[in-house]
Structure formats: structure tokens, C-alpha cells
C-alpha positions as a Python dict, from the first residue, in 0.01 Angstrom:
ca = {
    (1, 'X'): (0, 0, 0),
    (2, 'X'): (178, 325, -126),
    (3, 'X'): (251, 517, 227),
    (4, 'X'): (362, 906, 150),
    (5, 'X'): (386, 949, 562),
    (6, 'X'): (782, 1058, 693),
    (7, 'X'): (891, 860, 986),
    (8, 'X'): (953, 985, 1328),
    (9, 'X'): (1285, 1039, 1242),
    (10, 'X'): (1257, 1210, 899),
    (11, 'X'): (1023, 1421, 1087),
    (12, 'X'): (1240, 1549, 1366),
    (13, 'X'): (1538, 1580, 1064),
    (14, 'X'): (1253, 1794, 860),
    (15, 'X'): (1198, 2022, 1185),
    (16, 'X'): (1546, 2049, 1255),
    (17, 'X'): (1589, 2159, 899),
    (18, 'X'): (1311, 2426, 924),
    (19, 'X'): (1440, 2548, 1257),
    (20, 'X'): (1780, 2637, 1088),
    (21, 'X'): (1625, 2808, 786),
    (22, 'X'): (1444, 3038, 1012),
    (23, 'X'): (1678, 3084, 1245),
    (24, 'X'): (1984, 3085, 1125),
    (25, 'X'): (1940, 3155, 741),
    (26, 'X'): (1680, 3372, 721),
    (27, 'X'): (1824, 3642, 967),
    (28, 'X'): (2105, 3721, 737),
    (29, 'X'): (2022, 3598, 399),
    (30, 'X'): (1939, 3960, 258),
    (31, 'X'): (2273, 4060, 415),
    (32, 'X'): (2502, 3756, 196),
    (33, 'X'): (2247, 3851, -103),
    (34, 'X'): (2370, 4220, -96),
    (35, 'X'): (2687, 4186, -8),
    (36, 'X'): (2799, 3837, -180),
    (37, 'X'): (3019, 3754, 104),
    (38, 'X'): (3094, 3392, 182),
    (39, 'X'): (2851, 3322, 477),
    (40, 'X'): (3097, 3070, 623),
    (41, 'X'): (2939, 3134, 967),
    (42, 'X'): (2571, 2956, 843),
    (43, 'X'): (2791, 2670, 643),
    (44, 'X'): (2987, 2610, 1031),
    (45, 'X'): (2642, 2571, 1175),
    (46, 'X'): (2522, 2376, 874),
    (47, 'X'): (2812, 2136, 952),
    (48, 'X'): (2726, 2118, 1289),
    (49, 'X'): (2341, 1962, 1216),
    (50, 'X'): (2516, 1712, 961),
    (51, 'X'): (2376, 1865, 615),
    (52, 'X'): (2712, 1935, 474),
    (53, 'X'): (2814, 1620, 526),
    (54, 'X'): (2476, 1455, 500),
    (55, 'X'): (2561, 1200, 210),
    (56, 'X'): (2862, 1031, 412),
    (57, 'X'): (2761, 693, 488),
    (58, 'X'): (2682, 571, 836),
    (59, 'X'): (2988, 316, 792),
    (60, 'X'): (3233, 565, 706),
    (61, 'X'): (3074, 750, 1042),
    (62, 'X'): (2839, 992, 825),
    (63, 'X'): (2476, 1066, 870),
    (64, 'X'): (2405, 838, 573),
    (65, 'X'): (2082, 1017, 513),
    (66, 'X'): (1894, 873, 289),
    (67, 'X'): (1812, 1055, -57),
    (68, 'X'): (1401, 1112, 55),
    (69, 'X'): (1588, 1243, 375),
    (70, 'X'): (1812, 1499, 183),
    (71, 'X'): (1495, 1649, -61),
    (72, 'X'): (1310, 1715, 245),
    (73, 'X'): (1650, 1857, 436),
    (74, 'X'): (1678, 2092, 152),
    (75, 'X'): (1350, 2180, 95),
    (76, 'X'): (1346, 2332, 413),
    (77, 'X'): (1693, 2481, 342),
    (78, 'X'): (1615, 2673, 13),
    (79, 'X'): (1274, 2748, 202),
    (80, 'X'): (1540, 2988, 400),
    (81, 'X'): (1775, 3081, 91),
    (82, 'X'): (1813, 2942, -227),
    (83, 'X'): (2191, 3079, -236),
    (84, 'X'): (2302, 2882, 83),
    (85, 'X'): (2104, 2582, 1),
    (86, 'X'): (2281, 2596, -338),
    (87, 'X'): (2646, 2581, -180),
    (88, 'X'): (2529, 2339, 80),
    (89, 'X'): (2393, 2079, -173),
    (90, 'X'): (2678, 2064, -382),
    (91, 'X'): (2894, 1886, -159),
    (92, 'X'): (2615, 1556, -263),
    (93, 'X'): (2670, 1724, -636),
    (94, 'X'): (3019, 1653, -567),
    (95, 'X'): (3022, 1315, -364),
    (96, 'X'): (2779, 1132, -576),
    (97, 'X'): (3058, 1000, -836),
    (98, 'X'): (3271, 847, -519),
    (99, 'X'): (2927, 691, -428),
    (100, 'X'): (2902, 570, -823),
    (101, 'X'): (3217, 471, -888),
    (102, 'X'): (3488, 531, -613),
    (103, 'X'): (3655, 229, -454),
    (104, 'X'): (3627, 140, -71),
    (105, 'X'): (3977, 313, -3),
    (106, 'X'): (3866, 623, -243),
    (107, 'X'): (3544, 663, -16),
    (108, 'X'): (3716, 633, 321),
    (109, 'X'): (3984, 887, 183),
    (110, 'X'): (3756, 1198, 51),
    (111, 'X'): (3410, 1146, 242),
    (112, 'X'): (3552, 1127, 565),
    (113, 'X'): (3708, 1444, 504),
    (114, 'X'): (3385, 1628, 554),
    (115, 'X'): (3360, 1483, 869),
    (116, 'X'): (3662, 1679, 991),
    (117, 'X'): (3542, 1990, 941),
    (118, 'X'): (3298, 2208, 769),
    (119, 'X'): (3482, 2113, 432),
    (120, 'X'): (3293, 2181, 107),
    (121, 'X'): (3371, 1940, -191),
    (122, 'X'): (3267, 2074, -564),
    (123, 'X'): (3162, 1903, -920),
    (124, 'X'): (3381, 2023, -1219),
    (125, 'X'): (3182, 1918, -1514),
    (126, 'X'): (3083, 2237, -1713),
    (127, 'X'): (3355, 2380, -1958),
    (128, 'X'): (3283, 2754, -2130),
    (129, 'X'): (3238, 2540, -2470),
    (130, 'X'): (3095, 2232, -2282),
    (131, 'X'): (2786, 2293, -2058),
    (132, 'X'): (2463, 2074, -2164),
    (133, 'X'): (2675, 1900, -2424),
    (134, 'X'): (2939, 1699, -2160),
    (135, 'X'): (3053, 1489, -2496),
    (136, 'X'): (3215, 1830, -2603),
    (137, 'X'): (3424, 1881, -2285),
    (138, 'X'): (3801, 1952, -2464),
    (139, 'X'): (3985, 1887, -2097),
    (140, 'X'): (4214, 1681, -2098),
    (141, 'X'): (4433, 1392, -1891),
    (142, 'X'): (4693, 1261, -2030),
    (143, 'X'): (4876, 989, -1876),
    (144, 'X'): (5231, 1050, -1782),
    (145, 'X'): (5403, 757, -1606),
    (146, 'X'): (5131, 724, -1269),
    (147, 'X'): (5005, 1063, -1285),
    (148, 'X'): (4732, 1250, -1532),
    (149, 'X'): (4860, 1549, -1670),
    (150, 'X'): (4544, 1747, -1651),
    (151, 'X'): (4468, 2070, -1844),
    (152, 'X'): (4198, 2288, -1925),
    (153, 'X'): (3929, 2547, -1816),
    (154, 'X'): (3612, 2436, -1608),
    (155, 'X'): (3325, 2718, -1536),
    (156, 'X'): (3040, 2779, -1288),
    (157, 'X'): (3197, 2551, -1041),
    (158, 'X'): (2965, 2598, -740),
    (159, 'X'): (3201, 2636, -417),
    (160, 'X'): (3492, 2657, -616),
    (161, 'X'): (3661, 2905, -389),
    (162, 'X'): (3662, 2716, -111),
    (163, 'X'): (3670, 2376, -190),
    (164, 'X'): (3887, 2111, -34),
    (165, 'X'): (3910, 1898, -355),
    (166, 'X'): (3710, 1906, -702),
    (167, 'X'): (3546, 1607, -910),
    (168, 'X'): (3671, 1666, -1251),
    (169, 'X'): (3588, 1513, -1562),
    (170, 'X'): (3817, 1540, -1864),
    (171, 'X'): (3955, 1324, -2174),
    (172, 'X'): (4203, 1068, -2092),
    (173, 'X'): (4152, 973, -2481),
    (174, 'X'): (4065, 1240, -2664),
    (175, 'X'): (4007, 1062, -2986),
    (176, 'X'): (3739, 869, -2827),
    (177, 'X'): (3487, 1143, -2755),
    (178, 'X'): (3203, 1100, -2482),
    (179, 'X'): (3403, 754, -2437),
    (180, 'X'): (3751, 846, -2379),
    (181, 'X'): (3634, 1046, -2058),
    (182, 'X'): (3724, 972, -1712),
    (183, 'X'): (3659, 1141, -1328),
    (184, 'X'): (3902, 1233, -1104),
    (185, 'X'): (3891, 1348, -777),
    (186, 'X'): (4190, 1642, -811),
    (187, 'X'): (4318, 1789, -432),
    (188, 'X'): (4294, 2171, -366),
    (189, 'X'): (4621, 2303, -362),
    (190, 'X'): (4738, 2098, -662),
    (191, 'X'): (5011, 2217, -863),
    (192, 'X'): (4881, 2356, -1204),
    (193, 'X'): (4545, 2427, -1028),
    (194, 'X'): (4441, 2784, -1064),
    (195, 'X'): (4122, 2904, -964),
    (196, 'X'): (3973, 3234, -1089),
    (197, 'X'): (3738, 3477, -962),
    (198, 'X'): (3381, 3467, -807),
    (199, 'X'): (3121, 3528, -1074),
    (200, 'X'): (2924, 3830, -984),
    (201, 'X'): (2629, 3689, -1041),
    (202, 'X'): (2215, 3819, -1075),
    (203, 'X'): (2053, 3599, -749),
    (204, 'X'): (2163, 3307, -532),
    (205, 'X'): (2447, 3555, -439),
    (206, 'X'): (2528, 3376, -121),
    (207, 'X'): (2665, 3086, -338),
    (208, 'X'): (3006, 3133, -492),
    (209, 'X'): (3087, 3010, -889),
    (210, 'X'): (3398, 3024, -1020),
    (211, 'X'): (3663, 2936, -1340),
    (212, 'X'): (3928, 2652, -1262),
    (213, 'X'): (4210, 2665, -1488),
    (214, 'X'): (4486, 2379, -1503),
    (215, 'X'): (4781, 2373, -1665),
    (216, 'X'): (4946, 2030, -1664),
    (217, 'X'): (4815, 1937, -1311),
    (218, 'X'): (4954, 1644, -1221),
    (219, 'X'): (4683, 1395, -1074),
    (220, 'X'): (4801, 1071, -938),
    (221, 'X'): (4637, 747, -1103),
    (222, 'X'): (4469, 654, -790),
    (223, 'X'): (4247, 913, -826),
    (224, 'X'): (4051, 847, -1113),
    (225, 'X'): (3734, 696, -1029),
    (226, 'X'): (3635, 388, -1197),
    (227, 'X'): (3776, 289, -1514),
    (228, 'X'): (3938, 508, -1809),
    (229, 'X'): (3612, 626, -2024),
    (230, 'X'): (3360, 545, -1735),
    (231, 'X'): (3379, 935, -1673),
    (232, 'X'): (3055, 1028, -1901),
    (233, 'X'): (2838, 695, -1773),
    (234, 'X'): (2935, 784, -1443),
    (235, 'X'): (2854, 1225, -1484),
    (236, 'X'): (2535, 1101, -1626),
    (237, 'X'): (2406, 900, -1349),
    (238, 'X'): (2545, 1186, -1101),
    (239, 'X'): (2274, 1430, -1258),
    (240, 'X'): (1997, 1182, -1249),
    (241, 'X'): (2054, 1102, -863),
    (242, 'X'): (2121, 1455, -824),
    (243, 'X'): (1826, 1613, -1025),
    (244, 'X'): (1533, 1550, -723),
    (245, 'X'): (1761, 1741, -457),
    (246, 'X'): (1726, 2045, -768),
    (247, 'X'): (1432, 1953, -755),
    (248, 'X'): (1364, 2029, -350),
    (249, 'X'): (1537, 2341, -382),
    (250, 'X'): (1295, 2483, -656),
    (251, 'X'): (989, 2325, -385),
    (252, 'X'): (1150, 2499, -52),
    (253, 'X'): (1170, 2846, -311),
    (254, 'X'): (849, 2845, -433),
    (255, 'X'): (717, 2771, -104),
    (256, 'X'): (838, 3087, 73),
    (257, 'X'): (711, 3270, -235),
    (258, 'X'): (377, 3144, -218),
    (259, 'X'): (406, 3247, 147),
    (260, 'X'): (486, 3567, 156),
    (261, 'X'): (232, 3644, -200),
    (262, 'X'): (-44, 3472, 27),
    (263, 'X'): (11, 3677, 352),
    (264, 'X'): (-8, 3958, 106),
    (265, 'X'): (-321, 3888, 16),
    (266, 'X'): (-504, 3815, 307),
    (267, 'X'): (-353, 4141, 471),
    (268, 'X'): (-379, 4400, 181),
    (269, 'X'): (-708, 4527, 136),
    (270, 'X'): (-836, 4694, -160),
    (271, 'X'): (-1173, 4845, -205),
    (272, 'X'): (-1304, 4765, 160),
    (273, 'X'): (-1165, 4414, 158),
    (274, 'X'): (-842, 4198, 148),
    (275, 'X'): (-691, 4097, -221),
    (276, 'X'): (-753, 3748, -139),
    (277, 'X'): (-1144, 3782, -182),
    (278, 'X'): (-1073, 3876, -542),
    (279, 'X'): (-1112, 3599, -761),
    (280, 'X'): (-861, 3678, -940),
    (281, 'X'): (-545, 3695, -697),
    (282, 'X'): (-737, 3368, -491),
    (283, 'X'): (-743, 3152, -824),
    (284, 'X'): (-406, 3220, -891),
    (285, 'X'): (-288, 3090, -546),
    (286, 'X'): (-505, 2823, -588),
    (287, 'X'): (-321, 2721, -864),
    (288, 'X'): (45, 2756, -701),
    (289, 'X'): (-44, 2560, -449),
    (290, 'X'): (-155, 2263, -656),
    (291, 'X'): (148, 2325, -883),
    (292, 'X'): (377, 2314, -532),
    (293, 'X'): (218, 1994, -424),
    (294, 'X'): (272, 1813, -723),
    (295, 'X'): (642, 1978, -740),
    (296, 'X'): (686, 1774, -425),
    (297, 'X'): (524, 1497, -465),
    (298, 'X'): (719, 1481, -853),
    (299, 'X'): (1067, 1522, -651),
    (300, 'X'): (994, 1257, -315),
    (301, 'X'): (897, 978, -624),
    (302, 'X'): (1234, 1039, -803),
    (303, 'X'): (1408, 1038, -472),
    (304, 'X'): (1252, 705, -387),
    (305, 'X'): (1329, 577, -751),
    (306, 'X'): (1704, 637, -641),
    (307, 'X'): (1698, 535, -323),
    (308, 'X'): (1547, 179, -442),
    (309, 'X'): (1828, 178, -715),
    (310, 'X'): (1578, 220, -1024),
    (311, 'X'): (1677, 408, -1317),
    (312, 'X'): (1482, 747, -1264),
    (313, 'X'): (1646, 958, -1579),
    (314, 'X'): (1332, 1025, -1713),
    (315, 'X'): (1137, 1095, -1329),
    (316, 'X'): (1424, 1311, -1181),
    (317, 'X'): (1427, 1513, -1510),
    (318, 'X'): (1062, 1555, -1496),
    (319, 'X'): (1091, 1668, -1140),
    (320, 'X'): (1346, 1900, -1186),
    (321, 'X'): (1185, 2081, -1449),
    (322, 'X'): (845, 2122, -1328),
    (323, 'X'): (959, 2199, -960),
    (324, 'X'): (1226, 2456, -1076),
    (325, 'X'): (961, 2597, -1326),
    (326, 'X'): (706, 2592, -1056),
    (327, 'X'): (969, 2774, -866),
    (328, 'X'): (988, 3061, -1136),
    (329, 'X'): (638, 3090, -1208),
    (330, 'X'): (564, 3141, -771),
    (331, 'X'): (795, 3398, -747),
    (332, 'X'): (700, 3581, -1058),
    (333, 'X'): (360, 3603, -960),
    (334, 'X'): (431, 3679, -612),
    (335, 'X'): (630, 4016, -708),
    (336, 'X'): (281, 4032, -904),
    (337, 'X'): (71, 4010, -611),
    (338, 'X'): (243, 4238, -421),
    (339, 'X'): (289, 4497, -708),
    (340, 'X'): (559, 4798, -607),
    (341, 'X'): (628, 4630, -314),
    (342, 'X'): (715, 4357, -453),
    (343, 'X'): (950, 4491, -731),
    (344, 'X'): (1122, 4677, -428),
    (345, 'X'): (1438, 4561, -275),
    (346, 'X'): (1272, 4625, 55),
    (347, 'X'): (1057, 4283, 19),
    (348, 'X'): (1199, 3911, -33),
    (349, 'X'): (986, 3879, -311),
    (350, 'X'): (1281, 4053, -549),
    (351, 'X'): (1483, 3803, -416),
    (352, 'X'): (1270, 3452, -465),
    (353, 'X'): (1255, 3588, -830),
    (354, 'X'): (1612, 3667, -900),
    (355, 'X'): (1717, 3318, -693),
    (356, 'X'): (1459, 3132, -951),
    (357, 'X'): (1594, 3235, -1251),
    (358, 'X'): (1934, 2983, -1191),
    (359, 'X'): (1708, 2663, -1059),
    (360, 'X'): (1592, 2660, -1474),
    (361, 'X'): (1957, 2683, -1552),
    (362, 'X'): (2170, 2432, -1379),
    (363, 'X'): (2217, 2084, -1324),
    (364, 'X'): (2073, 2089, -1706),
    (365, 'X'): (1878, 2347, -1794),
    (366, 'X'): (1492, 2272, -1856),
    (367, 'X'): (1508, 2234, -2217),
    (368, 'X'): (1762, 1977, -2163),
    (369, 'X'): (1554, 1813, -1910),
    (370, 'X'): (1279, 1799, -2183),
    (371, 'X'): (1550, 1620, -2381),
    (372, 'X'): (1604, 1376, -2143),
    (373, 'X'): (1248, 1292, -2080),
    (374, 'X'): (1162, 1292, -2451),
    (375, 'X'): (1426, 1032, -2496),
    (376, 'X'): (1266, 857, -2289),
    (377, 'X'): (962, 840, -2364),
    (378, 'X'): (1020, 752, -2750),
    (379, 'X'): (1253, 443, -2603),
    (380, 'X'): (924, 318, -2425),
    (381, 'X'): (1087, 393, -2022),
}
């Protein structure tokens, strides 16, 4: 019998998670927006309630939360700021290929670091001539003896500034395409690594992007992660376990949108009586809610899907473009419902609607999510 109830624990994790949005995120989050400072004090905290280091596994002494556990983590998380919860998701961005593909020893080596300390770890996949097509990516690793000489440019790397090592994808045989590429796990700190500055950037200010430029960085063999050419097999199934926590982000936005668009309406009045007895403004809520519930409900299946191990490329691409799009659509109409207000920088609504714009953009933007989905639909999955 299908059973859509959280346990007691996921529960007390959700609350937990909620309690540190509002209390610790959503103090300063218009203060990191403005200024674009690293808000390493939140990400110290965030360490401290295990959601940076959420996707350790209990045997390597991790909170080995579940992925159902992490969507409704970060719901709650981009419910407070869709910048933080941005940097603080990417560390499972980042760890998913060691969970793919790394050995035992690999594992124990790099997860445990985020154990230590309120380490970030970041995903190097996007290239300034490589971003939705990963089969173009014109990095390269050339073996040398029993190091990878590695060069090349990598872009938008979330974290990137501070991160204690980088998964990096890049040809190890270039005149294999898509099939001569390979992951590595490459050290902060290596020679040859050269990381460039923090993208001033429209919303989602309180996460840092940045350009990583090497120049024959020498990564030793037992680095790589699986096999030579396993690197596009294994960046592919990276997005499509990664693609419902996208997904909760776009939820916990649109959700604080809706929010703030519904107080709105039930306190404004207009012509002796609130905006919410207008058919009009009510209908349209009525319709963000629905799309919100379904956003969730879209990103807990795919999360289940990869929690039982089932292929979920078509279901986590469906739920990351109709959550992130759900996200846009809130927050547009939000800085609708509240008019000037809501196209002031006084009110959070500017925010939700600048912070949207990015959830359509990465991890695969939405038209390449409706790629992905049409695929699969036309190969019968």
C-alpha cells in the first residue's frame, strides 16, 4: 500500500531543517544577497546539524541520510535561501561520483574528510564550450608515467573558492569522444590548479561560482574513479541522482514565495476588503499551491526511484523541471501580487525571483531536461 507518511525520524530531521532556515538563514540571507560575502558562519552551523556532510555513509561514520531524507533537508533549506542551500547541496553534487564509482579506499579517503570539518567538496563538469553537451568537454588527462597530466578550463563551479578537492571530468583519450572520458577526484592546492574569480552573479548571491584553470596538473592514477572512459556513464548518473535534490530546492523556493504572496493577500485590502477575496489573486494561489504539491510529490517519487536503485532519468528530469519551473512561475507572480512592493528591494519577493531564474539553468537546464524525458519516452521507459 503506497505510504507518503515521513517517519519519526525524517520528521524530527525535517523540523530540525526548518528550525535552521528560520533561524539561522533567514536572519542574514538579505545581508550575503547584498553583499555576496561567503557566509561561512551559516555553512559552520550547517556542519554542525550534519547537512554538509549529510551523504557520508553511516559506515564511514556519516549521517548516511537517505536521498528522501536529503529532498526534504533541503527543501526546508532553500525554504530559507536558495543561495546557501545551493552551496550546501553541492557537496552531494560533488560526492555522488565516489558513491558511483569510487573504490572502498577512495570513499574512506575523501568522504571522511567532511567529517573533519565544515569542508565543502565541488563538481567540475561544465567547460565555457561544454555545458549541456558533456561529450564536447576539450579537458584533458593525459597519462604520464602514474600521474594525469590534466589541463583545461572548467566554469560555474559551485564552491569553487573554497573547496577542499574538485570532481573533474576530462579526456584521458581524446580521440574517443564521450568515451575516452574519465573522473578524477583532483586535491585543492594541486600544482597547475588555478582558480579564478567569483562570478558576480544576478541571485543566489550567497553561493560562490567560479573558473578553474589547469595547466598540466599532475593527478596521481589513484584518483581516477572507476575505469578510463567510465567518466561520461558515471557524470550522467550523477545528474539523475542529483536532479530530485534540484528539484527540492525549486519546492522549498516556491514555497516561501507562495508564502509571503499569500500573507499579502489576506492582509492587503483593496476596495473595503483583502486581495484574497478577489477571484482573481485567490485563483491564482489556488493554482500555485496545486502546482507546489505536485512539485513535491514529482521530486519525493524520483528520490525514492534512487533510493530503491531504479533508473529514474526520465522521473528526476521531470521533477526537476516542473519543480524549478514551478519555482519561477511562484515567485514571478508573487512580485505580481504584491505589485511595487514587490518589485522593491525592501521585500523578499525581489529576491525569490532573481534566486529562480538559476534553478531553470543548472544541473541541465529545462530544455535539456525535456530532452532527457523525450528520450525517454520515445525508447518506451
Amino acid at each position: 500500500m503506497l505510504d507518503l507518511t515521513l517517519s519519526p525520524d525524517q520528521l524530527e530531521l525535517q523540523a530540525r531543517a526548518h528550525a535552521f532556515a528560520e533561524t539561522v538563514i533567514r536572519p542574514v540571507s538579505r545581508h550575503y544577497d547584498t553583499t555576496a560575502e561567503w557566509p561561512e558562519p551559516v555553512f559552520r552551523q550547517a556542519w554542525e546539524q550534519g547537512f554538509l556532510q549529510a551523504s557520508v555513509p553511516k559506515d564511514l561514520g556519516g549521517p548516511g541520510h537517505s536521498q528522501i531524507d536529503e529532498v526534504v533537508v533541503n527543501e526546508e533549506i532553500a525554504w530559507g535561501c536558495a543561495g546557501m542551500y545551493t552551496a550546501i547541496s553541492a557537496n552531494t553534487l560533488a560526492t555522488a561520483p565516489l558513491h558511483i564509482a569510487g573504490s572502498e579506499a577512495q570513499k574512506r579517503r575523501w568522504m571522511t574528510r567532511l567529517l573533519e570539518a565544515p569542508r565543502l567538496a565541488a563538481f567540475a563538469l561544465t567547460e565555457p564550450e561544454a555545458g549541456s553537451d558533456v561529450g564536447a568537454i576539450a579537458s584533458t588527462a593525459l597519462l604520464r608515467g602514474d600521474v594525469y597530466l590534466l589541463n583545461g578550463t572548467k566554469c560555474f563551479i559551485t564552491g569553487g573558492a573554497y573547496a577542499d578537492y574538485f570532481t573533474v571530468f576530462a579526456k584521458t583519450d581524446p580521440a574517443k569522444g564521450a568515451r575516452g572520458l574519465s573522473a578524477l577526484v583532483v586535491p585543492r592546492g594541486t600544482p597547475g590548479l588555478r582558480i579564478g574569480k567569483s562570478m558576480d552573479k544576478l541571485g543566489q548571491r550567497a553561493s560562490n561560482q567560479v573558473t578553474l584553470h589547469f595547466e598540466d596538473a599532475e593527478v596521481p592514477v589513484e584518483n581516477r574513479l572507476g575505469p578510463e572512459g567510465m567518466g561520461f556513464a558515471i557524470a550522467m548518473k550523477t545528474l539523475d541522482q542529483t536532479r530530485a535534490v534540484v528539484a527540492s530546492g525549486g519546492v522549498g523556493l516556491a514555497r516561501a514565495a507562495y508564502e509571503l504572496a499569500l500573507d499579502h493577500a489576506r492582509t492587503r485590502v483593496q476596495f473595503g476588503q483583502p486581495l484574497f477575496a478577489n477571484q482573481a489573486v485567490s485563483f491564482l494561489l489556488a493554482d500555485l499551491a496545486t502546482r507546489i504539491e505536485a512539485a513535491r510529490l514529482l521530486t519525493w517519487q524520483a528520490a525514492w526511484m534512487t533510493d530503491q536503485g531504479l533508473r529514474n532519468s526520465k522521473h528526476s528530469a521531470m521533477a526537476k523541471t516542473f519543480a524549478t519551473d514551478t519555482a519561477m512561475e511562484t515567485a514571478t507572480q508573487a512580485v505580481q501580487i504584491l505589485g511595487g512592493q514587490g518589485y522593491s528591494r525592501e521585500c523578499l519577493a525581489e529576491k525569490f525571483f532573481r534566486d529562480a531564474k538559476l534553478m531553470q539553468i543548472y544541473e541541465g537546464t529545462n530544455q535539456i531536461q525535456r530532452l532527457v524525458i523525450a528520450k525517454e519516452i520515445q525508447q518506451g521507459r
